[in-house]
Coordinates of C-alpha atoms and ligand atoms in Angstrom, one line a residue:
X1 CA 58.3 67.6 111.1
X2 CA 58.3 70.5 113.7
X3 CA 60.6 69.8 116.6
X4 CA 59.7 71.4 119.9
X5 CA 62.5 73.2 121.7
X6 CA 63.8 71.0 124.6
X7 CA 63.5 72.1 128.2
X8 CA 67.2 73.1 128.4
X9 CA 67.1 75.5 125.6
X10 CA 66.3 78.4 127.9
X11 CA 68.5 77.4 130.7
X12 CA 70.4 80.1 132.8
X13 CA 73.6 81.1 131.1
X14 CA 76.9 80.3 133.0
X15 CA 78.4 83.7 133.9
X16 CA 81.7 84.6 132.3
X17 CA 83.7 87.5 133.5
X18 CA 85.1 90.0 131.0
X19 CA 88.7 88.8 131.6
X20 CA 87.6 85.2 130.9
X21 CA 86.2 86.1 127.5
X22 CA 88.4 85.3 124.6
X23 CA 86.7 87.6 122.2
X24 CA 86.6 86.8 118.4
X25 CA 85.1 89.3 116.0
X26 CA 81.6 88.1 115.1
X27 CA 79.5 88.7 112.0
X28 CA 75.9 87.5 111.8
X29 CA 74.7 86.9 108.2
X30 CA 71.0 87.1 107.4
X31 CA 70.7 85.6 104.0
X32 CA 69.6 82.7 101.8
X33 CA 71.2 79.3 101.3
X34 CA 72.7 78.5 97.9
X35 CA 72.8 74.8 97.3
X36 CA 75.8 75.3 95.0
X37 CA 77.7 77.1 97.8
X38 CA 78.9 79.9 95.5
X39 CA 76.9 82.7 97.0
X40 CA 74.5 83.3 100.0
X41 CA 75.1 82.0 103.4
X42 CA 77.7 79.6 102.2
X43 CA 79.8 82.4 100.6
X44 CA 79.4 84.4 103.8
X45 CA 80.6 81.6 106.0
X46 CA 83.7 80.9 103.8
X47 CA 84.6 84.6 103.6
X48 CA 84.4 85.1 107.4
X49 CA 86.4 81.9 107.9
X50 CA 89.1 83.1 105.4
X51 CA 89.2 86.5 107.2
X52 CA 89.3 84.7 110.6
X53 CA 86.0 86.1 111.9
X54 CA 83.3 84.0 113.6
X55 CA 80.1 83.9 111.5
X56 CA 76.6 82.9 112.7
X57 CA 73.7 82.5 110.3
X58 CA 70.0 83.3 110.0
X59 CA 68.6 81.6 107.0
X60 CA 65.9 83.5 105.2
X61 CA 65.3 81.1 102.2
X62 CA 66.6 77.9 100.8
X63 CA 67.4 78.0 97.1
X64 CA 68.0 75.1 94.7
X65 CA 70.7 76.5 92.4
X66 CA 73.8 75.6 90.5
X67 CA 76.0 77.1 87.9
X68 CA 73.1 77.1 85.4
X69 CA 70.8 79.3 87.5
X70 CA 68.2 79.1 90.3
X71 CA 65.8 76.2 89.9
X72 CA 63.7 76.8 93.1
X73 CA 63.3 79.1 96.1
X74 CA 61.6 78.1 99.4
X75 CA 61.2 80.9 101.9
X76 CA 61.7 80.3 105.5
X77 CA 58.5 81.4 107.4
X78 CA 59.0 85.0 108.7
X79 CA 58.2 84.1 112.4
X80 CA 61.0 81.4 112.2
X81 CA 63.4 84.0 110.8
X82 CA 62.5 86.2 113.8
X83 CA 63.1 83.2 116.1
X84 CA 66.6 82.6 114.6
X85 CA 67.4 86.3 114.9
X86 CA 66.4 86.3 118.6
X87 CA 68.4 83.2 119.3
X88 CA 71.6 84.6 118.0
X89 CA 71.3 88.3 118.8
X90 CA 70.1 87.8 122.4
X91 CA 73.1 85.6 123.3
X92 CA 76.1 85.6 121.0
X93 CA 77.7 89.1 121.2
X94 CA 77.3 89.9 117.5
X95 CA 79.5 92.8 116.3
X96 CA 78.2 93.3 112.8
X97 CA 75.1 92.1 110.9
X98 CA 75.3 91.6 107.2
X99 CA 72.2 91.1 105.1
X100 CA 71.7 89.3 101.8
X101 CA 68.6 87.8 100.3
X102 CA 65.5 89.1 102.2
X103 CA 62.7 87.7 100.0
X104 CA 59.6 89.5 101.5
X105 CA 58.7 92.9 102.9
X106 CA 57.7 91.2 106.2
X107 CA 61.1 89.7 106.4
X108 CA 62.7 93.1 106.1
X109 CA 60.3 94.4 108.9
X110 CA 61.1 91.4 111.1
X111 CA 64.9 92.1 110.7
X112 CA 64.5 95.8 111.5
X113 CA 62.5 95.0 114.6
X114 CA 65.2 92.6 115.8
X115 CA 67.9 95.2 115.2
X116 CA 66.1 97.8 117.1
X117 CA 65.8 95.4 120.0
X118 CA 69.3 94.1 119.8
X119 CA 71.5 96.9 118.4
X120 CA 74.9 95.9 116.9
X121 CA 78.1 97.9 116.0
X122 CA 77.4 98.0 112.3
X123 CA 74.9 96.9 109.7
X124 CA 76.0 96.0 106.2
X125 CA 73.2 95.7 103.6
X126 CA 73.8 93.9 100.4
X127 CA 70.5 94.6 98.6
X128 CA 70.2 91.3 96.8
X129 CA 67.4 91.4 94.2
X130 CA 68.6 89.5 91.2
X131 CA 71.0 86.5 91.2
X132 CA 74.1 86.7 88.9
X133 CA 72.3 84.3 86.6
X134 CA 69.4 86.9 86.2
X135 CA 66.9 85.1 88.5
X136 CA 64.7 87.3 90.7
X137 CA 65.4 86.8 94.4
X138 CA 63.3 89.6 95.9
X139 CA 60.1 91.2 94.5
X140 CA 59.3 94.9 94.1
X141 CA 57.5 95.1 97.4
X142 CA 60.8 94.4 99.2
X143 CA 62.2 97.6 97.5
X144 CA 59.9 99.8 99.7
X145 CA 61.1 97.9 102.8
X146 CA 64.7 98.6 101.8
X147 CA 64.1 102.2 101.1
X148 CA 62.0 103.1 104.0
X149 CA 63.2 100.8 106.8
X150 CA 66.4 99.0 106.2
X151 CA 68.6 101.6 104.5
X152 CA 68.1 104.3 107.1
X153 CA 69.5 101.8 109.7
X154 CA 72.5 100.7 107.5
X155 CA 76.1 101.7 108.0
X156 CA 76.8 100.8 104.4
X157 CA 74.7 99.6 101.4
X158 CA 76.5 97.8 98.6
X159 CA 74.3 97.6 95.4
X160 CA 75.5 96.7 92.0
X161 CA 74.4 99.0 89.2
X162 CA 71.2 97.0 88.5
X163 CA 70.2 97.1 92.2
X164 CA 71.1 100.8 92.6
X165 CA 68.9 101.5 89.6
X166 CA 66.0 99.5 91.0
X167 CA 66.3 101.2 94.4
X168 CA 66.1 104.5 92.6
X169 CA 63.0 103.8 90.5
X170 CA 64.8 102.4 87.4
X171 CA 67.3 105.3 87.2
X172 CA 69.5 104.8 84.0
X173 CA 73.0 103.7 85.0
X174 CA 75.5 103.8 82.1
X175 CA 78.6 105.5 83.4
X176 CA 80.7 106.2 86.5
X177 CA 79.1 109.6 86.6
X178 CA 75.7 107.9 86.9
X179 CA 77.1 105.8 89.7
X180 CA 78.2 108.9 91.6
X181 CA 74.7 110.4 91.2
X182 CA 73.1 107.1 92.4
X183 CA 75.5 106.9 95.4
X184 CA 74.4 110.4 96.4
X185 CA 70.7 109.7 96.0
X186 CA 71.0 106.4 97.9
X187 CA 72.9 108.2 100.7
X188 CA 69.9 110.6 100.9
X189 CA 67.8 107.5 101.9
X190 CA 69.7 107.2 105.1
X191 CA 72.7 104.8 105.0
X192 CA 75.9 106.3 106.4
X193 CA 78.0 105.0 103.4
X194 CA 77.2 103.8 99.9
X195 CA 79.3 101.5 97.7
X196 CA 77.9 101.3 94.1
X197 CA 79.6 98.4 92.4
X198 CA 80.4 99.0 88.7
X199 CA 81.4 95.4 87.8
X200 CA 78.4 95.2 85.4
X201 CA 78.9 98.6 83.9
X202 CA 79.2 98.2 80.1
X203 CA 82.4 99.1 78.2
X204 CA 84.6 99.3 81.2
X205 CA 88.0 97.6 81.3
X206 CA 88.4 98.1 85.1
X207 CA 86.0 97.1 87.8
X208 CA 85.3 100.6 89.2
X209 CA 83.2 101.0 92.4
X210 CA 82.1 104.3 93.7
X211 CA 82.2 104.8 97.5
X212 CA 80.5 107.8 99.1
X213 CA 80.7 108.5 102.8
X214 CA 78.3 111.5 102.7
X215 CA 81.2 113.9 102.0
X216 CA 83.8 112.5 99.7
X217 CA 83.5 110.3 96.6
X218 CA 86.2 107.6 96.1
X219 CA 86.6 105.7 92.8
X220 CA 88.0 102.3 93.7
X221 CA 89.3 100.6 90.6
X222 CA 90.8 97.2 90.1
X223 CA 91.6 95.3 86.9
X224 CA 88.7 93.2 85.7
X225 CA 89.6 89.5 86.1
X226 CA 88.7 87.6 83.0
X227 CA 87.0 84.5 84.4
X228 CA 83.6 82.7 84.4
X229 CA 83.9 82.1 88.2
X230 CA 82.2 85.2 89.5
X231 CA 79.2 83.7 91.2
X232 CA 79.0 85.0 94.8
X233 CA 81.2 88.1 94.4
X234 CA 78.6 90.4 95.8
X235 CA 77.9 88.3 98.9
X236 CA 81.7 87.8 99.4
X237 CA 82.5 91.5 99.1
X238 CA 79.7 92.5 101.6
X239 CA 80.6 89.8 104.1
X240 CA 84.3 90.7 103.9
X241 CA 83.4 94.4 104.6
X242 CA 81.4 93.1 107.6
X243 CA 84.3 90.9 108.8
X244 CA 86.8 93.8 108.6
X245 CA 84.4 96.2 110.4
X246 CA 84.0 93.5 113.1
X247 CA 87.8 93.5 113.5
X248 CA 87.7 97.3 114.0
X249 CA 88.6 98.7 110.6
X250 CA 87.4 102.0 109.4
X251 CA 84.7 101.8 106.7
X252 CA 87.0 102.9 103.8
X253 CA 89.7 100.5 104.9
X254 CA 87.2 97.6 105.2
X255 CA 85.9 98.4 101.7
X256 CA 89.4 98.5 100.2
X257 CA 90.4 95.2 101.9
X258 CA 87.2 93.5 100.7
X259 CA 87.7 94.7 97.2
X260 CA 91.3 93.3 97.2
X261 CA 90.2 90.1 98.8
X262 CA 87.6 89.5 96.0
X263 CA 90.0 90.5 93.3
X264 CA 92.7 88.0 94.5
X265 CA 90.2 85.2 95.1
X266 CA 88.9 85.7 91.5
X267 CA 92.4 85.9 90.1
X268 CA 93.5 82.7 91.9
X269 CA 90.3 80.9 90.9
X270 CA 90.2 82.1 87.3
X271 CA 90.7 78.6 85.8
X272 CA 88.7 76.6 88.4
X273 CA 86.0 74.4 86.8
X274 CA 83.0 73.5 88.9
X275 CA 79.7 72.8 87.1
X276 CA 78.7 73.1 83.5
X277 CA 76.8 76.4 83.5
X278 CA 77.8 79.9 82.4
X279 CA 78.8 81.1 85.9
X280 CA 80.9 79.2 88.3
X281 CA 81.8 79.7 92.0
X282 CA 85.3 80.7 93.1
X283 CA 87.5 79.4 95.9
X284 CA 87.7 81.7 98.9
X285 CA 90.7 79.7 100.2
X286 CA 92.7 79.1 97.1
X287 CA 94.7 82.3 97.5
X288 CA 96.1 80.9 100.8
X289 CA 96.8 77.5 99.2
X290 CA 98.8 79.0 96.3
X291 CA 100.6 81.4 98.6
X292 CA 101.8 78.6 100.9
X293 CA 102.8 76.4 97.9
X294 CA 104.9 79.3 96.6
X295 CA 106.4 79.8 100.0
X296 CA 104.5 83.1 100.8
X297 CA 104.1 82.1 104.4
X298 CA 101.5 84.4 105.7
X299 CA 98.0 85.1 104.8
X300 CA 98.3 88.9 105.1
X301 CA 100.6 89.0 102.1
X302 CA 99.0 89.1 98.7
X303 CA 101.4 89.2 95.8
X304 CA 99.1 91.8 94.1
X305 CA 100.2 94.1 96.9
X306 CA 103.4 94.6 95.0
X307 CA 101.6 96.4 92.2
X308 CA 102.7 99.9 93.2
X309 CA 105.4 99.7 95.8
X310 CA 106.4 103.1 97.4
X311 CA 109.9 103.1 99.0
X312 CA 110.7 106.1 101.1
X313 CA 114.0 108.0 101.3
X314 CA 115.0 110.2 104.2
X315 CA 117.2 112.6 102.2
X316 CA 114.3 113.3 99.8
X317 CA 111.9 114.0 102.6
X318 CA 114.4 116.4 104.2
X319 CA 115.0 118.1 100.8
X320 CA 111.2 118.7 100.4
X321 CA 110.7 119.5 104.1
X322 CA 108.3 116.7 105.0
X323 CA 108.1 114.1 107.6
X324 CA 108.2 110.4 106.8
X325 CA 104.6 110.1 107.9
X326 CA 103.5 112.9 105.6
X327 CA 105.2 111.3 102.7
X328 CA 103.7 107.8 103.4
X329 CA 100.2 109.3 103.9
X330 CA 100.4 111.0 100.5
X331 CA 101.6 107.8 98.8
X332 CA 98.9 105.6 100.2
X333 CA 96.3 108.2 99.4
X334 CA 97.6 108.3 95.9
X335 CA 97.2 104.5 95.5
X336 CA 100.4 102.9 96.7
X337 CA 99.6 99.2 97.4
X338 CA 102.6 98.6 99.7
X339 CA 105.1 100.8 101.5
X340 CA 108.7 100.3 102.5
X341 CA 110.5 102.7 105.0
X342 CA 114.0 102.9 103.6
X343 CA 115.4 105.4 106.1
X344 CA 119.2 105.1 106.0
X345 CA 120.0 108.3 107.9
X346 CA 117.5 108.2 110.8
X347 CA 118.4 107.5 114.4
X348 CA 117.1 104.1 115.6
X349 CA 114.5 105.4 118.1
X350 CA 113.3 108.1 115.7
X351 CA 112.9 105.4 113.1
X352 CA 110.8 103.2 115.4
X353 CA 108.6 106.2 116.4
X354 CA 108.1 107.3 112.8
X355 CA 107.4 103.7 111.8
X356 CA 104.7 103.3 114.4
X357 CA 102.9 106.4 113.0
X358 CA 103.3 105.2 109.4
X359 CA 102.0 101.8 110.4
X360 CA 98.8 103.3 111.8
X361 CA 98.4 105.2 108.5
X362 CA 99.0 102.2 106.4
X363 CA 96.7 99.9 108.5
X364 CA 93.9 102.4 108.1
X365 CA 94.2 102.0 104.3
X366 CA 94.8 98.2 104.4
X367 CA 98.3 98.7 103.0
X368 CA 101.2 96.6 104.3
X369 CA 104.3 98.4 105.7
X370 CA 107.7 96.9 105.5
X371 CA 111.0 98.1 106.9
X372 CA 114.2 98.2 104.9
X373 CA 117.2 96.4 106.4
X374 CA 116.3 96.9 110.0
X375 CA 114.8 93.7 111.5
X376 CA 115.1 95.3 115.0
X377 CA 113.0 98.3 113.9
X378 CA 110.5 95.9 112.3
X379 CA 110.2 93.9 115.5
X380 CA 110.0 97.0 117.7
X381 CA 107.1 98.5 115.8
X382 CA 105.4 95.2 114.7
X383 CA 105.7 96.2 111.1
X384 CA 104.2 93.8 108.5
X385 CA 107.7 92.7 107.4
X386 CA 111.1 93.6 106.1
X387 CA 113.0 94.1 102.8
X388 CA 116.6 92.9 102.8
X389 CA 119.4 92.8 100.3
X390 CA 122.2 90.4 99.4
X391 CA 124.6 92.2 101.8
X392 CA 122.1 92.3 104.7
X393 CA 121.1 89.5 107.1
X394 CA 120.2 86.3 105.3
X395 CA 116.5 85.8 104.6
X396 CA 116.7 82.5 106.5
X397 CA 117.9 84.2 109.7
X398 CA 115.4 87.0 109.2
X399 CA 112.6 84.3 109.0
X400 CA 113.8 82.7 112.2
X401 CA 113.8 86.1 114.0
X402 CA 110.5 87.3 112.5
X403 CA 108.5 84.1 112.5
X404 CA 106.2 82.6 109.9
X405 CA 103.7 85.5 109.7
X406 CA 105.8 88.4 108.6
X407 CA 106.5 89.4 105.0
X408 CA 110.1 89.1 103.8
X409 CA 111.4 90.5 100.6
X410 CA 114.9 90.0 99.2
X411 CA 116.8 91.9 96.5
X412 CA 117.9 89.6 93.6
X413 CA 119.8 90.4 90.5
X414 CA 120.2 86.8 89.2
X415 CA 118.1 83.6 88.9
X416 CA 120.4 81.9 91.4
X417 CA 119.7 84.6 94.0
X418 CA 116.0 84.2 93.3
X419 CA 116.2 80.5 93.9
X420 CA 118.1 81.0 97.2
X421 CA 115.5 83.5 98.4
X422 CA 112.8 81.0 97.8
X423 CA 114.7 78.3 99.7
X424 CA 115.3 80.7 102.5
X425 CA 111.6 81.4 103.0
X426 CA 111.2 84.8 101.4
X427 CA 107.8 85.9 100.2
X428 CA 108.8 88.1 97.2
X429 CA 111.9 89.4 95.5
X430 CA 112.8 92.9 94.4
X431 CA 114.8 92.8 91.1
X432 CA 116.8 95.6 89.6
X433 CA 118.2 98.0 88.8
X434 CA 116.0 97.8 85.8
X435 CA 117.3 101.2 84.7
X436 CA 120.2 103.4 86.0
X437 CA 119.4 105.2 89.3
X438 CA 120.9 108.0 91.4
X439 CA 119.1 106.8 94.5
X440 CA 121.3 103.8 95.3
X441 CA 125.0 104.3 94.8
X442 CA 127.0 101.9 92.6
X443 CA 124.0 99.8 91.7
X444 CA 124.4 97.4 88.9
X445 CA 121.8 97.8 86.1
X446 CA 120.4 94.5 84.9
X447 CA 118.0 96.0 82.3
X448 CA 114.7 94.7 81.1
X449 CA 116.5 91.5 79.9
X450 CA 118.0 90.8 83.3
X451 CA 114.6 91.4 84.9
X452 CA 112.9 89.0 82.5
X453 CA 115.5 86.3 83.3
X454 CA 115.0 86.7 87.0
X455 CA 111.2 86.7 86.7
X456 CA 111.2 83.6 84.5
X457 CA 113.3 81.7 87.0
X458 CA 111.5 83.0 90.2
X459 CA 109.1 80.8 92.1
X460 CA 108.3 84.0 94.1
X461 CA 106.4 87.0 93.0
X462 CA 108.7 89.8 91.7
X463 CA 108.6 93.6 92.0
X464 CA 110.9 95.5 89.6
X465 CA 113.0 98.4 91.0
X466 CA 115.6 101.0 89.8
X467 CA 115.1 104.1 87.8
X468 CA 111.4 103.4 87.2
X469 CA 109.0 106.3 86.7
X470 CA 106.2 107.6 84.5
X471 CA 108.2 107.3 81.3
X472 CA 109.2 103.7 81.5
X473 CA 106.9 102.0 84.1
X474 CA 104.5 100.9 81.2
X475 CA 107.4 99.1 79.5
X476 CA 108.3 97.2 82.6
X477 CA 104.6 96.2 83.3
X478 CA 104.3 95.0 79.6
X479 CA 107.1 92.5 80.1
X480 CA 104.4 90.0 80.4
X481 CA 106.0 87.4 82.7
X482 CA 103.4 86.2 85.2
X483 CA 105.6 86.4 88.3
X484 CA 106.2 90.2 87.7
X485 CA 103.6 91.8 89.9
X486 CA 104.5 95.5 90.0
X487 CA 107.0 98.3 90.2
X488 CA 108.9 99.7 93.2
X489 CA 109.7 103.4 93.1
X490 CA 111.6 105.9 95.2
X491 CA 112.5 109.2 93.4
X492 CA 109.6 109.2 90.9
X493 CA 107.3 109.5 94.0
X494 CA 109.3 111.0 96.8
X495 CA 111.7 113.4 95.0
X496 CA 108.7 115.3 93.6
X497 CA 106.7 118.3 94.8
X498 CA 103.3 116.5 95.1
X499 CA 103.7 112.8 96.1
X500 CA 99.9 112.2 95.9
X501 CA 99.6 113.4 92.3
X502 CA 102.7 111.4 91.2
X503 CA 101.4 108.3 92.9
X504 CA 98.0 108.6 91.3
X505 CA 99.5 109.2 87.9
X506 CA 101.9 106.3 88.1
X507 CA 99.1 104.1 89.3
X508 CA 97.1 105.0 86.2
X509 CA 100.0 104.3 83.9
X510 CA 100.8 100.9 85.3
X511 CA 97.1 99.9 85.5
X512 CA 96.7 100.7 81.8
X513 CA 99.9 98.8 80.9
X514 CA 98.9 95.8 82.9
X515 CA 95.6 95.6 81.0
X516 CA 97.1 95.9 77.5
X517 CA 97.8 92.7 75.5
X518 CA 101.5 91.9 75.5
Ligands
LIG1 C1 111.5 96.3 96.7 C2 112.9 96.6 96.9 N1 113.8 95.9 96.1 C3 115.1 96.1 96.2 C4 115.6 96.9 97.2 C5 117.1 97.1 97.5 O1 117.4 96.5 98.7 P1 119.0 96.4 99.1 O2 119.6 95.6 98.0 O3 119.1 95.9 100.5 O4 119.5 97.8 99.1 P2 119.1 99.0 100.0 O5 117.6 99.4 99.7 O6 119.2 98.5 101.4 O7 120.0 100.1 99.7 C6 114.7 97.5 98.0 N2 115.0 98.3 99.0 N3 113.3 97.3 97.8
LIG2 C1 116.7 100.8 96.6 C2 117.0 100.3 95.3 N1 117.3 99.0 95.1 C3 117.7 98.8 93.8 C4 118.1 97.5 93.3 O1 118.5 97.4 92.1 O2 118.0 96.5 94.0 S1 117.6 100.2 92.8 C5 117.1 101.1 94.2 C6 116.8 102.6 94.1 C7 115.5 102.8 93.4 O3 115.2 104.2 93.5 P1 114.6 105.0 92.2 O4 113.2 104.5 92.1 O5 114.7 106.4 92.7 O6 115.5 104.7 91.1
LIG3 MG1 119.6 96.6 102.3

């Protein structure tokens, strides 16, 4: 039955002044519906909700699908897709448009027309052609539409290797080097940025994606999560990029955040069982549920952030003649996943000023920044949290002062201290000294055995610290206790000539060790 629009549908809008507007970042997804809710419109809605971004929807097709595959596809008439686009774009202050399944050439044309009429801040194109189950979702005629009309308008296009190959006339894609070539060739078609996703690349232990912004190539790698629940990862990644762009992130930062979001959702959902088929959906919200169960009280903290924890040292920076900000920038560029400013000799106002600059750097990379000891400095610069020790303010009091959103880490040498940190509302613990260190005076070494004991007892994620560097980080990561999430390092990064190289090398070592069987 076709319903006619009622007479109020075109009524005059009520004027709202700029100051009355309570703006929320807004993504419009133009995609197909997945009845199993793993991918498509449903994945986009869940992703945007998880990232706290408003999501409106233009539905291009309705699919009947489940974990076994796609049983049917019903296209929405093109003129009705155009009508949905006009309804949303003409009225709802969309920041970013993200596209998924566009099943006909005319649909691509209709979308491009609407975007020319109602320009938005950014266009994210996920060139969906084949479902993860192998079913065709867009025919060859759509390829021409992508190449000639949509890609030239895109701020980023996010093909997997099969889609990149199809867009480039069946170019062979067997290696990261092929992905780089493809990224360059796709960029020549007009999009401002290209992300070629290497998850399907054969013989690769990591999920390596190649990002190209027209000037620089970035290889973004994350450990492959061993799970059947990967249906909808492409839609989720693209809509998370769109959500972060809508919030104002730079493109590289949006891509990094999105990659980490997908990685942690897959990790948390690895054992979820929905459906009987080969490929299941994952839970976009499970990460938050687990975090709150384990007392990680804020959604910006992901335990995987502890993977490579860079802790600064003012004396080392003075020795090498660099500013705190220079040191932090080099570490995050090298792959540090979280940073702590441990500046024992800096005047308070200088500390606050430097922390603000570092915070900007870290935010642009999607990396959290914590302050050592100084709750006042953390509050003054609105850092992401603090790290405190047994002789500092209690975690309970820090939590009261900082509120539920900030990250709190506590140093613990014993299972009892780890238990207390959990009771007090900490988010993670730092445990050491794993090895002897010159960085912290009179520090008791607990060794790998002491670390194992703390990790086994801890309900919170743990990062190991103390004397860790290239020669022994692998041994720490191979401890194989699930709560151990990474290594925290001072001198092996900051008491070196080139922080960037040292961070890169250490990242490679711990990534390899984390993948090896225990
Ligand atoms: C990640 C991490 N773990 C442990 C510490 C040590 O903190 P603390 O015991 O407070 O000692 P100082 O760093 O203040 O000397 C840390 N900073 N980071
Ligand atoms: C700051 C700190 N805390 C430790 C603890 O055992 O809690 S060991 C330590 C110093 C770590 O420096 P490096 O990586 O240079 O050994
Ligand atoms: Mg301290």
